mmCIF file of C-alpha atoms and ligand atoms in Angstrom:
data_model
loop_
_atom_site.group_PDB
_atom_site.id
_atom_site.type_symbol
_atom_site.label_atom_id
_atom_site.label_comp_id
_atom_site.label_asym_id
_atom_site.label_seq_id
_atom_site.Cartn_x
_atom_site.Cartn_y
_atom_site.Cartn_z
ATOM 1 C CA MET A 1 158.132 68.676 66.082
ATOM 2 C CA ARG A 2 155.898 66.740 63.672
ATOM 3 C CA VAL A 3 155.757 63.019 62.922
ATOM 4 C CA GLU A 4 153.524 60.959 60.621
ATOM 5 C CA TYR A 5 152.494 57.626 62.091
ATOM 6 C CA LYS A 6 149.812 55.296 60.666
ATOM 7 C CA ASN A 7 147.952 58.087 58.780
ATOM 8 C CA LEU A 8 148.010 60.334 61.836
ATOM 9 C CA GLN A 9 150.021 63.473 62.336
ATOM 10 C CA PHE A 10 151.583 63.817 65.804
ATOM 11 C CA ILE A 11 152.834 67.230 66.871
ATOM 12 C CA ALA A 12 154.466 68.406 70.089
ATOM 13 C CA VAL A 13 154.858 72.109 70.882
ATOM 14 C CA ARG A 14 155.552 74.313 73.848
ATOM 15 C CA GLY A 15 152.616 76.631 74.446
ATOM 16 C CA ASP A 16 149.261 77.413 75.985
ATOM 17 C CA ILE A 17 146.461 74.861 75.537
ATOM 18 C CA ALA A 18 143.982 77.771 75.463
ATOM 19 C CA ASN A 19 145.596 79.206 72.330
ATOM 20 C CA GLN A 20 145.598 76.392 69.759
ATOM 21 C CA PRO A 21 143.541 77.631 66.788
ATOM 22 C CA ASP A 22 144.625 74.792 64.471
ATOM 23 C CA VAL A 23 142.672 72.038 66.284
ATOM 24 C CA ASP A 24 138.947 71.211 66.493
ATOM 25 C CA ALA A 25 139.098 70.201 70.157
ATOM 26 C CA VAL A 26 141.247 70.920 73.184
ATOM 27 C CA VAL A 27 141.456 68.671 76.216
ATOM 28 C CA ASN A 28 141.027 70.168 79.666
ATOM 29 C CA ALA A 29 142.904 68.763 82.681
ATOM 30 C CA ALA A 30 139.737 69.360 84.670
ATOM 31 C CA ASN A 31 138.788 69.185 88.327
ATOM 32 C CA ALA A 32 135.837 67.021 89.449
ATOM 33 C CA GLU A 33 133.498 70.024 89.623
ATOM 34 C CA LEU A 34 134.494 71.169 86.105
ATOM 35 C CA LYS A 35 135.236 74.598 87.605
ATOM 36 C CA ILE A 36 137.781 77.183 86.555
ATOM 37 C CA GLY A 37 140.684 76.153 88.917
ATOM 38 C CA GLY A 38 144.384 76.734 88.149
ATOM 39 C CA GLY A 39 146.768 75.523 85.435
ATOM 40 C CA VAL A 40 145.112 74.160 82.313
ATOM 41 C CA ALA A 41 141.531 74.476 83.648
ATOM 42 C CA GLY A 42 142.180 78.100 84.591
ATOM 43 C CA ALA A 43 143.573 78.947 81.161
ATOM 44 C CA ILE A 44 140.730 77.177 79.331
ATOM 45 C CA HIS A 45 137.860 78.641 81.366
ATOM 46 C CA THR A 46 139.355 82.136 81.307
ATOM 47 C CA ALA A 47 139.750 82.092 77.536
ATOM 48 C CA ALA A 48 136.392 80.384 76.876
ATOM 49 C CA GLY A 49 134.375 82.755 79.071
ATOM 50 C CA PRO A 50 131.654 82.095 81.676
ATOM 51 C CA GLN A 51 129.322 80.214 79.312
ATOM 52 C CA LEU A 52 131.709 77.264 79.473
ATOM 53 C CA TYR A 53 131.051 76.771 83.182
ATOM 54 C CA ASP A 54 127.302 77.184 82.592
ATOM 55 C CA GLU A 55 127.433 74.178 80.279
ATOM 56 C CA CYS A 56 129.784 72.247 82.595
ATOM 57 C CA LYS A 57 127.797 72.698 85.817
ATOM 58 C CA PRO A 58 125.065 70.107 85.148
ATOM 59 C CA LEU A 59 127.676 67.582 83.918
ATOM 60 C CA ALA A 60 129.631 67.687 87.224
ATOM 61 C CA PRO A 61 130.906 65.995 89.288
ATOM 62 C CA ILE A 62 132.941 63.588 87.165
ATOM 63 C CA LYS A 63 135.120 60.723 88.445
ATOM 64 C CA PRO A 64 138.846 60.073 87.847
ATOM 65 C CA GLY A 65 139.358 58.770 84.319
ATOM 66 C CA GLU A 66 136.052 60.136 83.038
ATOM 67 C CA ALA A 67 135.661 62.623 80.197
ATOM 68 C CA VAL A 68 132.819 64.888 79.051
ATOM 69 C CA ILE A 69 132.522 67.123 76.009
ATOM 70 C CA THR A 70 131.206 70.682 75.678
ATOM 71 C CA ALA A 71 131.306 73.553 73.225
ATOM 72 C CA ALA A 72 134.338 75.838 73.366
ATOM 73 C CA TYR A 73 132.683 79.295 73.377
ATOM 74 C CA ASP A 74 135.342 82.034 73.046
ATOM 75 C CA LEU A 75 138.196 79.565 72.543
ATOM 76 C CA PRO A 76 139.357 79.228 68.927
ATOM 77 C CA ASN A 77 138.079 75.605 68.820
ATOM 78 C CA ASP A 78 134.751 73.797 68.407
ATOM 79 C CA TYR A 79 134.905 71.569 71.484
ATOM 80 C CA VAL A 80 136.478 71.147 74.905
ATOM 81 C CA ILE A 81 136.890 67.593 76.202
ATOM 82 C CA HIS A 82 137.174 67.727 79.992
ATOM 83 C CA CYS A 83 139.082 64.862 81.641
ATOM 84 C CA LEU A 84 139.562 64.306 85.346
ATOM 85 C CA GLY A 85 143.029 62.900 85.918
ATOM 86 C CA PRO A 86 143.918 61.027 89.121
ATOM 87 C CA VAL A 87 145.527 62.795 92.068
ATOM 88 C CA TYR A 88 148.864 60.989 92.373
ATOM 89 C CA GLY A 89 149.049 58.843 95.510
ATOM 90 C CA LYS A 90 145.339 59.271 96.233
ATOM 91 C CA ASP A 91 143.140 58.112 93.338
ATOM 92 C CA ARG A 92 144.207 54.501 92.811
ATOM 93 C CA PRO A 93 144.950 52.743 90.524
ATOM 94 C CA GLU A 94 146.349 55.993 89.164
ATOM 95 C CA ASN A 95 147.890 54.453 86.007
ATOM 96 C CA ILE A 96 144.512 53.057 84.941
ATOM 97 C CA PHE A 97 142.677 56.300 85.709
ATOM 98 C CA LEU A 98 145.208 58.312 83.723
ATOM 99 C CA SER A 99 145.060 55.885 80.813
ATOM 100 C CA ASN A 100 141.247 56.058 80.884
ATOM 101 C CA CYS A 101 141.431 59.851 80.478
ATOM 102 C CA TYR A 102 143.242 59.532 77.145
ATOM 103 C CA LYS A 103 141.088 56.591 76.027
ATOM 104 C CA ASN A 104 137.808 58.328 76.876
ATOM 105 C CA ALA A 105 138.930 61.623 75.329
ATOM 106 C CA LEU A 106 139.750 59.845 72.055
ATOM 107 C CA GLN A 107 136.437 58.017 72.135
ATOM 108 C CA LEU A 108 134.494 61.264 72.564
ATOM 109 C CA ALA A 109 136.531 62.793 69.750
ATOM 110 C CA GLU A 110 135.597 59.922 67.453
ATOM 111 C CA GLU A 111 131.920 60.032 68.413
ATOM 112 C CA ASN A 112 131.871 63.713 67.479
ATOM 113 C CA GLN A 113 133.827 63.198 64.238
ATOM 114 C CA ILE A 114 136.608 65.445 65.461
ATOM 115 C CA LYS A 115 139.572 65.623 63.083
ATOM 116 C CA SER A 116 142.186 67.252 65.303
ATOM 117 C CA ILE A 117 142.765 67.404 69.041
ATOM 118 C CA ALA A 118 145.274 68.978 71.442
ATOM 119 C CA PHE A 119 146.183 67.387 74.766
ATOM 120 C CA PRO A 120 147.977 68.927 77.739
ATOM 121 C CA SER A 121 149.840 66.607 80.094
ATOM 122 C CA ILE A 122 146.961 65.517 82.348
ATOM 123 C CA SER A 123 147.574 65.143 86.126
ATOM 124 C CA THR A 124 151.194 66.381 86.054
ATOM 125 C CA GLY A 125 150.545 69.794 87.620
ATOM 126 C CA ALA A 126 148.491 70.256 90.770
ATOM 127 C CA PHE A 127 147.672 66.507 90.797
ATOM 128 C CA GLY A 128 151.376 65.593 91.178
ATOM 129 C CA PHE A 129 151.781 62.724 88.679
ATOM 130 C CA PRO A 130 155.500 62.254 87.811
ATOM 131 C CA PHE A 131 155.912 63.706 84.322
ATOM 132 C CA LYS A 132 157.885 60.894 82.648
ATOM 133 C CA LYS A 133 155.616 58.214 84.024
ATOM 134 C CA ALA A 134 152.544 60.141 82.836
ATOM 135 C CA THR A 135 154.067 60.637 79.379
ATOM 136 C CA LYS A 136 154.617 56.908 78.949
ATOM 137 C CA ILE A 137 151.005 56.215 79.917
ATOM 138 C CA ALA A 138 149.755 58.902 77.494
ATOM 139 C CA PHE A 139 151.739 57.452 74.561
ATOM 140 C CA ASP A 140 151.047 53.797 75.373
ATOM 141 C CA THR A 141 147.307 54.497 75.573
ATOM 142 C CA ILE A 142 147.088 56.643 72.448
ATOM 143 C CA LEU A 143 149.133 54.162 70.394
ATOM 144 C CA GLU A 144 146.880 51.330 71.531
ATOM 145 C CA GLU A 145 143.878 53.265 70.203
ATOM 146 C CA VAL A 146 145.387 54.455 66.908
ATOM 147 C CA ASP A 147 143.985 51.641 64.776
ATOM 148 C CA GLU A 148 140.443 52.406 65.984
ATOM 149 C CA LEU A 149 140.551 56.072 64.983
ATOM 150 C CA LYS A 150 138.497 56.774 61.862
ATOM 151 C CA HIS A 151 138.051 60.560 61.955
ATOM 152 C CA LEU A 152 141.038 61.853 63.862
ATOM 153 C CA GLN A 153 143.914 62.996 61.664
ATOM 154 C CA LYS A 154 145.992 65.129 64.004
ATOM 155 C CA ILE A 155 147.030 64.731 67.642
ATOM 156 C CA LYS A 156 148.878 67.684 69.120
ATOM 157 C CA PHE A 157 150.588 67.783 72.506
ATOM 158 C CA VAL A 158 150.905 71.172 74.163
ATOM 159 C CA LEU A 159 153.514 71.307 76.904
ATOM 160 C CA HIS A 160 154.182 74.075 79.337
ATOM 161 C CA SER A 161 157.987 73.945 79.617
ATOM 162 C CA GLU A 162 160.935 73.245 77.348
ATOM 163 C CA GLN A 163 161.926 70.350 79.586
ATOM 164 C CA ASP A 164 158.475 68.742 79.243
ATOM 165 C CA LEU A 165 158.515 69.299 75.475
ATOM 166 C CA ASN A 166 161.889 67.497 75.235
ATOM 167 C CA ILE A 167 160.427 64.427 76.912
ATOM 168 C CA TYR A 168 157.517 64.332 74.439
ATOM 169 C CA GLN A 169 159.866 64.901 71.506
ATOM 170 C CA GLN A 170 161.846 61.845 72.526
ATOM 171 C CA TYR A 171 158.685 59.724 72.230
ATOM 172 C CA LEU A 172 157.869 61.245 68.842
ATOM 173 C CA LYS A 173 161.393 60.460 67.604
ATOM 174 C CA ASP A 174 160.865 56.839 68.571
ATOM 175 C CA LEU A 175 157.708 56.799 66.405
ATOM 176 C CA SER A 176 159.439 58.142 63.308
HETATM 177 P P1 LIG B 1 146.273 68.579 86.875
HETATM 178 O O1 LIG B 1 145.385 69.185 87.942
HETATM 179 O O2 LIG B 1 145.567 67.511 86.041
HETATM 180 O O3 LIG B 1 147.609 68.153 87.405
HETATM 181 P P2 LIG B 1 147.319 71.122 85.816
HETATM 182 O O4 LIG B 1 146.556 72.069 84.966
HETATM 183 O O5 LIG B 1 147.656 71.565 87.204
HETATM 184 O O6 LIG B 1 146.461 69.766 85.808
HETATM 185 O O7 LIG B 1 148.671 70.710 85.082
HETATM 186 C C1 LIG B 1 148.773 69.769 84.041
HETATM 187 C C2 LIG B 1 150.000 70.066 83.191
HETATM 188 O O8 LIG B 1 149.709 71.161 82.334
HETATM 189 C C3 LIG B 1 151.260 70.461 83.958
HETATM 190 O O9 LIG B 1 152.367 69.787 83.357
HETATM 191 C C4 LIG B 1 151.360 71.970 83.754
HETATM 192 O O10 LIG B 1 152.710 72.404 83.730
HETATM 193 C C5 LIG B 1 150.733 72.141 82.390
HETATM 194 N N1 LIG B 1 150.070 73.440 82.128
HETATM 195 C C6 LIG B 1 149.662 74.391 82.996
HETATM 196 N N2 LIG B 1 149.048 75.418 82.352
HETATM 197 C C7 LIG B 1 149.059 75.089 81.038
HETATM 198 C C8 LIG B 1 148.589 75.725 79.840
HETATM 199 N N3 LIG B 1 147.968 76.915 79.878
HETATM 200 N N4 LIG B 1 148.763 75.086 78.650
HETATM 201 C C9 LIG B 1 149.381 73.870 78.588
HETATM 202 N N5 LIG B 1 149.854 73.220 79.664
HETATM 203 C C10 LIG B 1 149.702 73.824 80.875
#
């Protein structure tokens, strides 16, 4: 599903964040050590190859809400933006930390003149954030930032299940 909103294209698809050749940057739902891990981080590091961790190592550890940017190596993108989401029920205030992930990722994208970016749903896997609550935070934060975006033209959301995609599509419908 595709929606135009304030000169930006918003897209939501079901798929693998490590296989999104139509975007300049992909966002990693990273761990603090910026290591391979499971879920999104596993898929990204496996597809990018070991050079990604070589670049990540000196940038770690990062704190909840923080984001760092690296090259993408064997991924079909130019950059990976690594965000550490909060562990639900542990890293408080979790809403602020999650919001900061999206805010900081967009800021790094702008600083690097990135035109298109793909986000997974940060913190909603191993870190246990309730999916609907996390989706609202993702949209609220991104929409707050939209007017500040000068380079970004496309924001893509890559969801793992049909059920998760439906929730994102509902938000996109409300934008259109
Ligand atoms: P976190 O540790 O931040 O919770 P996870 O990677 O465990 O991150 O999960 C974040 C979300 O990404 C979950 O909703 C999960 O279903 C989804 N997910 C897992 N693997 C992929 C993938 N390869 N591409 C896109 N989304 C994925």
